[in-house]
PDB file of C-alpha atoms in Angstrom:
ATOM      1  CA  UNK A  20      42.864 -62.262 -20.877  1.00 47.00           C
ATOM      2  CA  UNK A  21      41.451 -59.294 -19.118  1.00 52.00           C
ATOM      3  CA  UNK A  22      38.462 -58.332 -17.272  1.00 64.00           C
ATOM      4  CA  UNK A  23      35.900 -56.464 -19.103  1.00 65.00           C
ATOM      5  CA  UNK A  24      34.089 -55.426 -16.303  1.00 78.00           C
ATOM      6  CA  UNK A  25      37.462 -53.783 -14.885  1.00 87.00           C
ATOM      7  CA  UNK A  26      37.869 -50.046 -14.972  1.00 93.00           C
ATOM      8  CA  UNK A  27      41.729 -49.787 -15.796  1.00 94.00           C
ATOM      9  CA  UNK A  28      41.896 -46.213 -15.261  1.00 95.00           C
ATOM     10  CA  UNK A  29      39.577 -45.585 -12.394  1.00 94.00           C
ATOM     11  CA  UNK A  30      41.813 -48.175 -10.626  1.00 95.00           C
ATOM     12  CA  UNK A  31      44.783 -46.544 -11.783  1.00 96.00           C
ATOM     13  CA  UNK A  32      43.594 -42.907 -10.767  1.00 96.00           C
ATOM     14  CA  UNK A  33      43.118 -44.720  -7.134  1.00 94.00           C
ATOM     15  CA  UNK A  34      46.332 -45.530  -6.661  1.00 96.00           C
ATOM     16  CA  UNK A  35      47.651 -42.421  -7.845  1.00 97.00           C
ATOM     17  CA  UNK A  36      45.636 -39.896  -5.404  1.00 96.00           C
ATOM     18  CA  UNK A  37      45.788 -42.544  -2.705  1.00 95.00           C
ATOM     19  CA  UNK A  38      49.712 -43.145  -2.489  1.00 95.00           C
ATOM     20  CA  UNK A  39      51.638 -41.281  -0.195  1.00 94.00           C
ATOM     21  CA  UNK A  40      54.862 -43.299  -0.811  1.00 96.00           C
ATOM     22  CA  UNK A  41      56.683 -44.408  -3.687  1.00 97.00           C
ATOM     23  CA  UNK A  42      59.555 -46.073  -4.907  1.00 98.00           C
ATOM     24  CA  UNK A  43      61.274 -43.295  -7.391  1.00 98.00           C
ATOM     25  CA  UNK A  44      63.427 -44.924  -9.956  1.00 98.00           C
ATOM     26  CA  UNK A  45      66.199 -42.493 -11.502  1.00 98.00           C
ATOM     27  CA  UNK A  46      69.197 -43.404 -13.892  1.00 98.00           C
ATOM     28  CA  UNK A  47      72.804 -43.185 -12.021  1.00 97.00           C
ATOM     29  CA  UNK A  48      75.962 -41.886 -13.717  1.00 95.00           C
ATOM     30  CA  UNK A  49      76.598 -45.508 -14.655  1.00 95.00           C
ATOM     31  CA  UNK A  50      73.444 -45.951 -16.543  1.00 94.00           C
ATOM     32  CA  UNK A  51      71.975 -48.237 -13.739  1.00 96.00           C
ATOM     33  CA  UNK A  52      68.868 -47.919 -12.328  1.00 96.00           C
ATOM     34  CA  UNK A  53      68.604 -46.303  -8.759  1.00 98.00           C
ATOM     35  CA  UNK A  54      65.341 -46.470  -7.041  1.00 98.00           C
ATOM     36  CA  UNK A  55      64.474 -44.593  -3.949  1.00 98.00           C
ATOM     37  CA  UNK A  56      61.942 -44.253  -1.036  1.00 98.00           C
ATOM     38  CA  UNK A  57      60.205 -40.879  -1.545  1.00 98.00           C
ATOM     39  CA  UNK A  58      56.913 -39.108  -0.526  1.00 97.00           C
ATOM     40  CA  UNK A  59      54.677 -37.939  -3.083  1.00 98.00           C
ATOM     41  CA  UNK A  60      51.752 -35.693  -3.803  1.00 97.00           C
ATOM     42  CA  UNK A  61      49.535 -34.839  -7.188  1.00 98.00           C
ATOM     43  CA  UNK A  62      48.640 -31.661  -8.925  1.00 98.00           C
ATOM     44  CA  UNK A  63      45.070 -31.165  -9.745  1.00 97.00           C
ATOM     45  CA  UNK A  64      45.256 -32.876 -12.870  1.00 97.00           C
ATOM     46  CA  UNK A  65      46.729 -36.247 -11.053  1.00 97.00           C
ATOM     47  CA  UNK A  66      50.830 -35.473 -12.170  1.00 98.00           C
ATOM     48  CA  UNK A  67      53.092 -36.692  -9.044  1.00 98.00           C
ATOM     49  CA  UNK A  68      54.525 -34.345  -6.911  1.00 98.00           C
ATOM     50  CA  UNK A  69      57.767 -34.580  -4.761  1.00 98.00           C
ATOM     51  CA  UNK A  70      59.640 -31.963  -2.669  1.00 98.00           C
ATOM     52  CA  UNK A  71      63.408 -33.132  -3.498  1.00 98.00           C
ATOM     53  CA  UNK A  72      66.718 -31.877  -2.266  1.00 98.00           C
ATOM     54  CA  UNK A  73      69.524 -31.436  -4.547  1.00 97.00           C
ATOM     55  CA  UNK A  74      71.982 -33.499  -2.391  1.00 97.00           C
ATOM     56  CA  UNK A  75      70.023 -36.056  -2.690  1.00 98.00           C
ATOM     57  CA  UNK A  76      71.256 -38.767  -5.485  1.00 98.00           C
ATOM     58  CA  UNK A  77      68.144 -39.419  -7.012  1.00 98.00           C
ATOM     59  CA  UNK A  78      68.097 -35.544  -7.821  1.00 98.00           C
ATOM     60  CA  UNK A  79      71.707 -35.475  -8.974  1.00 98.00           C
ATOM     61  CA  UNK A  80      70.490 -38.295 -11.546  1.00 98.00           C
ATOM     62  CA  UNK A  81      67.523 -36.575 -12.409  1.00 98.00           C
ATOM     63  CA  UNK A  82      70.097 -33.274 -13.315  1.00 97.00           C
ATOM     64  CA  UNK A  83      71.927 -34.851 -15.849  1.00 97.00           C
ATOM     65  CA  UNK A  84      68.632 -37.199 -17.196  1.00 98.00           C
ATOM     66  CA  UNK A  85      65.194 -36.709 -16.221  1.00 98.00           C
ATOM     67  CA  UNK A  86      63.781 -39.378 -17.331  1.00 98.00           C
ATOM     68  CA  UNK A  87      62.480 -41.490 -14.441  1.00 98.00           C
ATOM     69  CA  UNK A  88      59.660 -43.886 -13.059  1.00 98.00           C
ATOM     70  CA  UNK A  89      57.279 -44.050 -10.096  1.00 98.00           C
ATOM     71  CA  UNK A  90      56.061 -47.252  -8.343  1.00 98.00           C
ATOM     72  CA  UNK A  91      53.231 -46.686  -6.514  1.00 97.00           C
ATOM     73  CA  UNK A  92      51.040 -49.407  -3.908  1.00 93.00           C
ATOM     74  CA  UNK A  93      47.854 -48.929  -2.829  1.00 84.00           C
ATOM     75  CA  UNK A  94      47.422 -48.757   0.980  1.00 75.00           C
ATOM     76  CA  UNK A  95      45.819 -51.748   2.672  1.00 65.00           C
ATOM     77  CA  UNK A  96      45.976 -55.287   0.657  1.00 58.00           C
ATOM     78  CA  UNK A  97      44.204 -58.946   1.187  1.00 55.00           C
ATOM     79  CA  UNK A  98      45.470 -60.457   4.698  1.00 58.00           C
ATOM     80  CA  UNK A  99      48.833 -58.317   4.871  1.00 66.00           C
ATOM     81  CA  UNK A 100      50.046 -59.353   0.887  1.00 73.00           C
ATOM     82  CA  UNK A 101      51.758 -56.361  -0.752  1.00 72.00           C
ATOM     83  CA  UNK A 102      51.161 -57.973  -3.916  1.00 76.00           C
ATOM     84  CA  UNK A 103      47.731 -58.605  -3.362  1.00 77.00           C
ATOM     85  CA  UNK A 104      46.958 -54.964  -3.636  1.00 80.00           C
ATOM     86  CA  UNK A 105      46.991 -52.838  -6.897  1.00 91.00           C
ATOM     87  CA  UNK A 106      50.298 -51.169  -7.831  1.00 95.00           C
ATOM     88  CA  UNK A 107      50.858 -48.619 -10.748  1.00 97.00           C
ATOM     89  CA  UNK A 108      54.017 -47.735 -12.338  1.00 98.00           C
ATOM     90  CA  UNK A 109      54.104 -44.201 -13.538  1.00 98.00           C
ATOM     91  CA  UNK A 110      56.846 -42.988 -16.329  1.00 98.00           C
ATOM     92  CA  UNK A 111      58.255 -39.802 -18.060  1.00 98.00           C
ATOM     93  CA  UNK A 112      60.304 -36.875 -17.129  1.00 98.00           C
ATOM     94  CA  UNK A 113      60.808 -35.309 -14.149  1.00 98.00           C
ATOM     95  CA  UNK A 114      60.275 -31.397 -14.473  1.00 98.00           C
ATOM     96  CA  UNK A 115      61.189 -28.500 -11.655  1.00 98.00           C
ATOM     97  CA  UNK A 116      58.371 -26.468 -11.352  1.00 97.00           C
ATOM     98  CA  UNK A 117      58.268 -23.729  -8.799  1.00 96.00           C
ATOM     99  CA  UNK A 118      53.880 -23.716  -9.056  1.00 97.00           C
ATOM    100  CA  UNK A 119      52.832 -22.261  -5.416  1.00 96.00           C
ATOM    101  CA  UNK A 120      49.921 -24.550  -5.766  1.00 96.00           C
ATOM    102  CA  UNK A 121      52.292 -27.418  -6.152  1.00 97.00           C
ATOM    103  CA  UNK A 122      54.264 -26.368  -2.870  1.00 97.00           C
ATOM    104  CA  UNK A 123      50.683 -26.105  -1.155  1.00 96.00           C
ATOM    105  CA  UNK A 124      49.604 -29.517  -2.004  1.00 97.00           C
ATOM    106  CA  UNK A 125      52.412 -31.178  -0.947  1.00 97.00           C
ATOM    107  CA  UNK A 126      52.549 -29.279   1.943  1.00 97.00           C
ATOM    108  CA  UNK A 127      48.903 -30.087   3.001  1.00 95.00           C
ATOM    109  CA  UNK A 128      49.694 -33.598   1.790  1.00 95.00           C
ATOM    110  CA  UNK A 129      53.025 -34.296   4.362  1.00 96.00           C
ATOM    111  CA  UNK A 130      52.472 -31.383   6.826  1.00 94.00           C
ATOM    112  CA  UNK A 131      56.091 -33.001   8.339  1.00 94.00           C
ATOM    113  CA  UNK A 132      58.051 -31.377   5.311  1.00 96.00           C
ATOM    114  CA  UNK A 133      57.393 -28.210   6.117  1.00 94.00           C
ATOM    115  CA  UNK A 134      60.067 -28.527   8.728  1.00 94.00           C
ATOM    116  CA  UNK A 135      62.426 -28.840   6.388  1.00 95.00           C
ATOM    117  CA  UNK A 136      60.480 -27.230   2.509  1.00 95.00           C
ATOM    118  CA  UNK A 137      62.228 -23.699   3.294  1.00 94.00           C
ATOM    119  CA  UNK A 138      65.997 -25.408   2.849  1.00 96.00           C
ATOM    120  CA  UNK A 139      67.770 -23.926   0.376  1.00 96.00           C
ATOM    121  CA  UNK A 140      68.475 -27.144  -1.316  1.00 97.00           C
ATOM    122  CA  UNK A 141      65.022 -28.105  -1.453  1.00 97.00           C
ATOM    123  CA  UNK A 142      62.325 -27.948  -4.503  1.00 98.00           C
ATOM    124  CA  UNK A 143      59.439 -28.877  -5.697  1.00 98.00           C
ATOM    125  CA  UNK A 144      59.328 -31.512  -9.052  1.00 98.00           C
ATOM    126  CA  UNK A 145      56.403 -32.181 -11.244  1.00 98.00           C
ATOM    127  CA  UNK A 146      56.293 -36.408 -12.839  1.00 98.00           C
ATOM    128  CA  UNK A 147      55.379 -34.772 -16.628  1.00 98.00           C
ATOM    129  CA  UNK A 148      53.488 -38.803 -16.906  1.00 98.00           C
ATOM    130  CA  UNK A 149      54.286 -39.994 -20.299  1.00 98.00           C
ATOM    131  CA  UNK A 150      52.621 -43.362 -19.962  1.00 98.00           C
ATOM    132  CA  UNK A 151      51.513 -45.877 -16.691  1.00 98.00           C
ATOM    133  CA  UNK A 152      51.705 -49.765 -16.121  1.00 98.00           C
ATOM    134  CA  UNK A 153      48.685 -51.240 -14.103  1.00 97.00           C
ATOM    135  CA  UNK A 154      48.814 -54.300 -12.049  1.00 95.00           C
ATOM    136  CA  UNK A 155      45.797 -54.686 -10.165  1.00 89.00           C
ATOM    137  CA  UNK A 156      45.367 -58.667 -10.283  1.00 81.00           C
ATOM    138  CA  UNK A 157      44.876 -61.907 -12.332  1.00 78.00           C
ATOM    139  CA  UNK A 158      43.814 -60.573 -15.750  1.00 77.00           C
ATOM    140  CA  UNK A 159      44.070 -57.002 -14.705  1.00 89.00           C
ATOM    141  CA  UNK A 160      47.796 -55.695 -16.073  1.00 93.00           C
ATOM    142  CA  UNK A 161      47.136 -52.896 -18.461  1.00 95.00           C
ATOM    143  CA  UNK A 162      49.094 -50.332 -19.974  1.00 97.00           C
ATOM    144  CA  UNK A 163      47.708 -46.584 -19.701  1.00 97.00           C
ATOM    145  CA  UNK A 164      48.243 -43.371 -21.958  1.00 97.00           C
ATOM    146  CA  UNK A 165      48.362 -39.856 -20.017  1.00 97.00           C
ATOM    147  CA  UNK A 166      45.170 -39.297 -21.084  1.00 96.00           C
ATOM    148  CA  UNK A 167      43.530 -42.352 -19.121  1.00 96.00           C
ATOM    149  CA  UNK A 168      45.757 -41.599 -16.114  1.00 96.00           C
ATOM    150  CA  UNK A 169      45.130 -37.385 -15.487  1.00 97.00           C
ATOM    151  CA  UNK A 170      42.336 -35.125 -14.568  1.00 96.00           C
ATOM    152  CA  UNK A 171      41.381 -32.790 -17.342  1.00 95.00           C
ATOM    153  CA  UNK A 172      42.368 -29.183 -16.014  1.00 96.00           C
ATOM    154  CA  UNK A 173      41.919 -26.227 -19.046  1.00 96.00           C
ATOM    155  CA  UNK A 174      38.499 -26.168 -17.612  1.00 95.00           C
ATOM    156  CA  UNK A 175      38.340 -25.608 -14.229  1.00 95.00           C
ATOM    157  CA  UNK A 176      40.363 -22.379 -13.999  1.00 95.00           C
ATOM    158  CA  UNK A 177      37.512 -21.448 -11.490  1.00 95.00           C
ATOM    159  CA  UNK A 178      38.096 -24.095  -9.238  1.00 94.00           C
ATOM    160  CA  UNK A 179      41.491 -24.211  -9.092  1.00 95.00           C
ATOM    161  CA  UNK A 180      41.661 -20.452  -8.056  1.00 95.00           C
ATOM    162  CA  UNK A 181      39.446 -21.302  -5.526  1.00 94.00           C
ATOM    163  CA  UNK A 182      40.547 -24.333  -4.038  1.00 95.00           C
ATOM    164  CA  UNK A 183      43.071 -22.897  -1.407  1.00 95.00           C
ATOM    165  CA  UNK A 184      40.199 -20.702   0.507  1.00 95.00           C
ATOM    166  CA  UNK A 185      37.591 -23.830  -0.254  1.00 92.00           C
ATOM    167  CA  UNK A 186      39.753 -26.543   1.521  1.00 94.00           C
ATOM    168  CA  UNK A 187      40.712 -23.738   4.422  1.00 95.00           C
ATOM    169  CA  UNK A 188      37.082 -23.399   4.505  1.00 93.00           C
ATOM    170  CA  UNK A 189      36.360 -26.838   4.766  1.00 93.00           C
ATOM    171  CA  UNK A 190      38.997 -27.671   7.756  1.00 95.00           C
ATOM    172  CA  UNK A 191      37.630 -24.971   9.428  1.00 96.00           C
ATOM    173  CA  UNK A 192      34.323 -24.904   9.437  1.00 94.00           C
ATOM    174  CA  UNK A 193      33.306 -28.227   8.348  1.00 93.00           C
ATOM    175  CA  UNK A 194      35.465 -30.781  10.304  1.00 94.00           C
ATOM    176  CA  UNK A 195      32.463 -33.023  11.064  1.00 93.00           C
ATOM    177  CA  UNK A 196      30.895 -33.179   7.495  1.00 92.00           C
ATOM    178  CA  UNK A 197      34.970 -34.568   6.468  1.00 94.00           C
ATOM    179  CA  UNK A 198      34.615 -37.294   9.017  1.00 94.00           C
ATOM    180  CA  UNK A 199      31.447 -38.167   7.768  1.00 93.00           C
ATOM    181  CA  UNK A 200      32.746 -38.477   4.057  1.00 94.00           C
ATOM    182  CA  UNK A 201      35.619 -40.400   5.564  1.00 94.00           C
ATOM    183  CA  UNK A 202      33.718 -43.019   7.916  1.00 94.00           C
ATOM    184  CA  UNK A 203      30.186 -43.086   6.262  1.00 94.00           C
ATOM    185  CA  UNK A 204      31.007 -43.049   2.528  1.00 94.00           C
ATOM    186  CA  UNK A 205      34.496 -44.101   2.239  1.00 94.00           C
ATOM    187  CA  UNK A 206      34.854 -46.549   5.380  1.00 93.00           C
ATOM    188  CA  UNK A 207      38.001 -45.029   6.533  1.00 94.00           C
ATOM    189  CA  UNK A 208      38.546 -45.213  10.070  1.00 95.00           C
ATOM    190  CA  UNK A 209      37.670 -42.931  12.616  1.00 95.00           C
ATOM    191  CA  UNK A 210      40.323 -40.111  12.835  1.00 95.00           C
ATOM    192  CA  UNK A 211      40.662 -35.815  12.848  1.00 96.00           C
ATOM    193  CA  UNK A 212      39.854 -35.618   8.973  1.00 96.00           C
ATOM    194  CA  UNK A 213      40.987 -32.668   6.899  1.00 96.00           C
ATOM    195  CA  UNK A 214      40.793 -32.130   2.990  1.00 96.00           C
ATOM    196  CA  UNK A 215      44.458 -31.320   1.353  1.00 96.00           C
ATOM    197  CA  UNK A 216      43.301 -31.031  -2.193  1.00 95.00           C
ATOM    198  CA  UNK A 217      40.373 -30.717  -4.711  1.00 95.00           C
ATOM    199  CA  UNK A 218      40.506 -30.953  -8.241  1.00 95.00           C
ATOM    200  CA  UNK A 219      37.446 -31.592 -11.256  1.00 95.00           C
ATOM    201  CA  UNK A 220      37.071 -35.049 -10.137  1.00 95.00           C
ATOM    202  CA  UNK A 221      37.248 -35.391  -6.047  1.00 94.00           C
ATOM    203  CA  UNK A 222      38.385 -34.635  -2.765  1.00 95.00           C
ATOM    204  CA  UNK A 223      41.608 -35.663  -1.332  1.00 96.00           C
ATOM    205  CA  UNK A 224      41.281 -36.387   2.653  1.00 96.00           C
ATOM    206  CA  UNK A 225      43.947 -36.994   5.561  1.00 96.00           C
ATOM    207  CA  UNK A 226      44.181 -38.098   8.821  1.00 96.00           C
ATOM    208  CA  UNK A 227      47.175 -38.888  10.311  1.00 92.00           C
ATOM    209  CA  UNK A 228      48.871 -41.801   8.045  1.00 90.00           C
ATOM    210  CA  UNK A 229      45.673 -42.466   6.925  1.00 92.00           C
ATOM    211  CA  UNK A 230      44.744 -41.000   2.842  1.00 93.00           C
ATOM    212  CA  UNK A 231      40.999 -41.337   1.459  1.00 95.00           C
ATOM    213  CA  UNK A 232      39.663 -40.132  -1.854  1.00 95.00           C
ATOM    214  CA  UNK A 233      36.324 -39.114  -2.273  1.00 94.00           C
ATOM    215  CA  UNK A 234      34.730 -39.005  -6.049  1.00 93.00           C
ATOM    216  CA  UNK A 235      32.726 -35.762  -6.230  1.00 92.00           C
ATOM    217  CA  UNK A 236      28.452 -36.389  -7.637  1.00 89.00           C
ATOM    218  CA  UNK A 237      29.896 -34.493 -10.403  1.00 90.00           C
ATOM    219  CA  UNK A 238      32.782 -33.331 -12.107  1.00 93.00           C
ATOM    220  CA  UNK A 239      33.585 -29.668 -10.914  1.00 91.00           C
ATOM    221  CA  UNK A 240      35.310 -27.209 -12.865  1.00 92.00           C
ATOM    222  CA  UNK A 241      34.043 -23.871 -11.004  1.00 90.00           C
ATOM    223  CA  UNK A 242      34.784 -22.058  -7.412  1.00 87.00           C
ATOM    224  CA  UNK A 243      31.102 -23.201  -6.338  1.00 85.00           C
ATOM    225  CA  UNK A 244      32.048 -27.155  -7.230  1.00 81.00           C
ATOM    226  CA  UNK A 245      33.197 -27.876  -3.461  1.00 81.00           C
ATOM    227  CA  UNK A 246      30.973 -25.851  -1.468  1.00 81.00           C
ATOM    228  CA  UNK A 247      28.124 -27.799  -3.987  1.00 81.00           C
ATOM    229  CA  UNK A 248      29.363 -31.326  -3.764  1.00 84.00           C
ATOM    230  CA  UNK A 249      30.323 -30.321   0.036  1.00 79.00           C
ATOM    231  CA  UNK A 250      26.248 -30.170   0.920  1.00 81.00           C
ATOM    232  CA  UNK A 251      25.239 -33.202  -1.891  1.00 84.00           C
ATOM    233  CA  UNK A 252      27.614 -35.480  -0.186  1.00 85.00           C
ATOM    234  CA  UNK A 253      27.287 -34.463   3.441  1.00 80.00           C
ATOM    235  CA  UNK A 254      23.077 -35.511   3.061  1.00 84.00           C
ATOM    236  CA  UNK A 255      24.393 -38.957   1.454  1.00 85.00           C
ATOM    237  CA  UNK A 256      26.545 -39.555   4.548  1.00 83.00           C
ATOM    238  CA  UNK A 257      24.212 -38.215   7.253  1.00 83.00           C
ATOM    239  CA  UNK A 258      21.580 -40.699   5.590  1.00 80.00           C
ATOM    240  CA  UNK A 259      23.982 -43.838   5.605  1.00 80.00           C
ATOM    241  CA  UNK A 260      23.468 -45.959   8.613  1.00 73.00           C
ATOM    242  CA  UNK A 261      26.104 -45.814  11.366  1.00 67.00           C
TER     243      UNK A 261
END
């Protein structure tokens, strides 16, 4: 029996932009499964994004069968239970892809790789999602398509072009309207916010370990979309009680 009132794939696209670990699950020469502990990022359109080495096993799986699977946990959870937190399992084929913008958001995402991103033996690969499993509590365990799961993109060529100088823009010159989001209309801790990504649907926001998403007024396909949503939602947090 599930919850009708339960929004499947607004939970799912949660977990998805708020994960910044995963459990990646490859197939080993013997046909086994072989999960590892990896970071992770998303394009624009939600698709998760690793920076991989090639002496790594999971990647020497992943050369002779890309299929693979991504576990994903939401940070935080009732009283300390993993399991009481939602947790989304994302599957399909894991895809090279040597995007820039790709590099950049997993960059801005885990600003610790870029210690090691120039290797030689390193590169970026794309999750091409082919379907999701949802487990998000008691009556909540749903199967997604792609479609419920990703960010429509074909749209928004304007803000995509533009999102690089928008989020420098926003670290730069508008540190304090990020905390606000953070704090005021998200409830995230204090911290030294910055914005790593935008995309049609929201803002992706860092501090430290910490990851928020914030849900733009309205969906954004055009190079004005952030500087727009950037004064809407600063007003809403300077209103909200401290």
């Amino acid at each position: 029996m599930t919850d009708s009132a339960f929004d499947a794939a607004a939970e799912a696209r949660r977990v998805l932009r708020l994960a910044s670990t995963g459990a990646l699950a490859t197939l080993a020469l013997s046909g086994a499964p072989f999960a590892s502990l990896v970071t992770v990022a998303t394009s624009a359109a939600g698709e998760p994004v690793f920076l991989l080495s090639d002496l790594a096993l999971h990647t020497k799986n992943l050369a002779r069968d890309p299929r693979a699977s991504l576990l994903l946990v939401a940070p935080g959870g009732e009283g300390g239970d993993p399991l009481a937190g939602a947790r989304l399992t994302v599957s399909g084929r894991m895809l090279r892809d040597a995007d820039p913008a790709l590099r950049r958001r997993i960059l801005a995402r885990h600003e610790e790789a870029a210690g090691y991103a120039g290797f030689a033996d390193f590169a970026v690969w794309r999750l091409a999602v082919e379907g999701a499993h949802l487990v998000a509590g008691f009556g909540r365990i749903v199967a997604l398509e792609p479609a419920d799961l990703l960010t429509a993109v074909a749209d928004a060529g304007g803000l995509l072009s533009a999102e690089e100088s928008a989020v420098a823009h926003m670290n730069a010159d508008h540190a304090d309207a990020l905390a606000l989001y953070a704090t005021r209309l998200l409830g995230a801790p204090e911290g030294a916010w910055r914005a790593t990504g935008a995309d049609p649907d929201g803002l992706d926001l860092r501090a430290g370990a910490q990851r928020a998403r914030l849900a733009f007024p309205n969906r954004g396909t055009t190079g004005a979309a952030p500087p727009e949503a950037r004064v809407a939602l600063a007003r809403e947090a300077r209103a909200r009680p401290v």
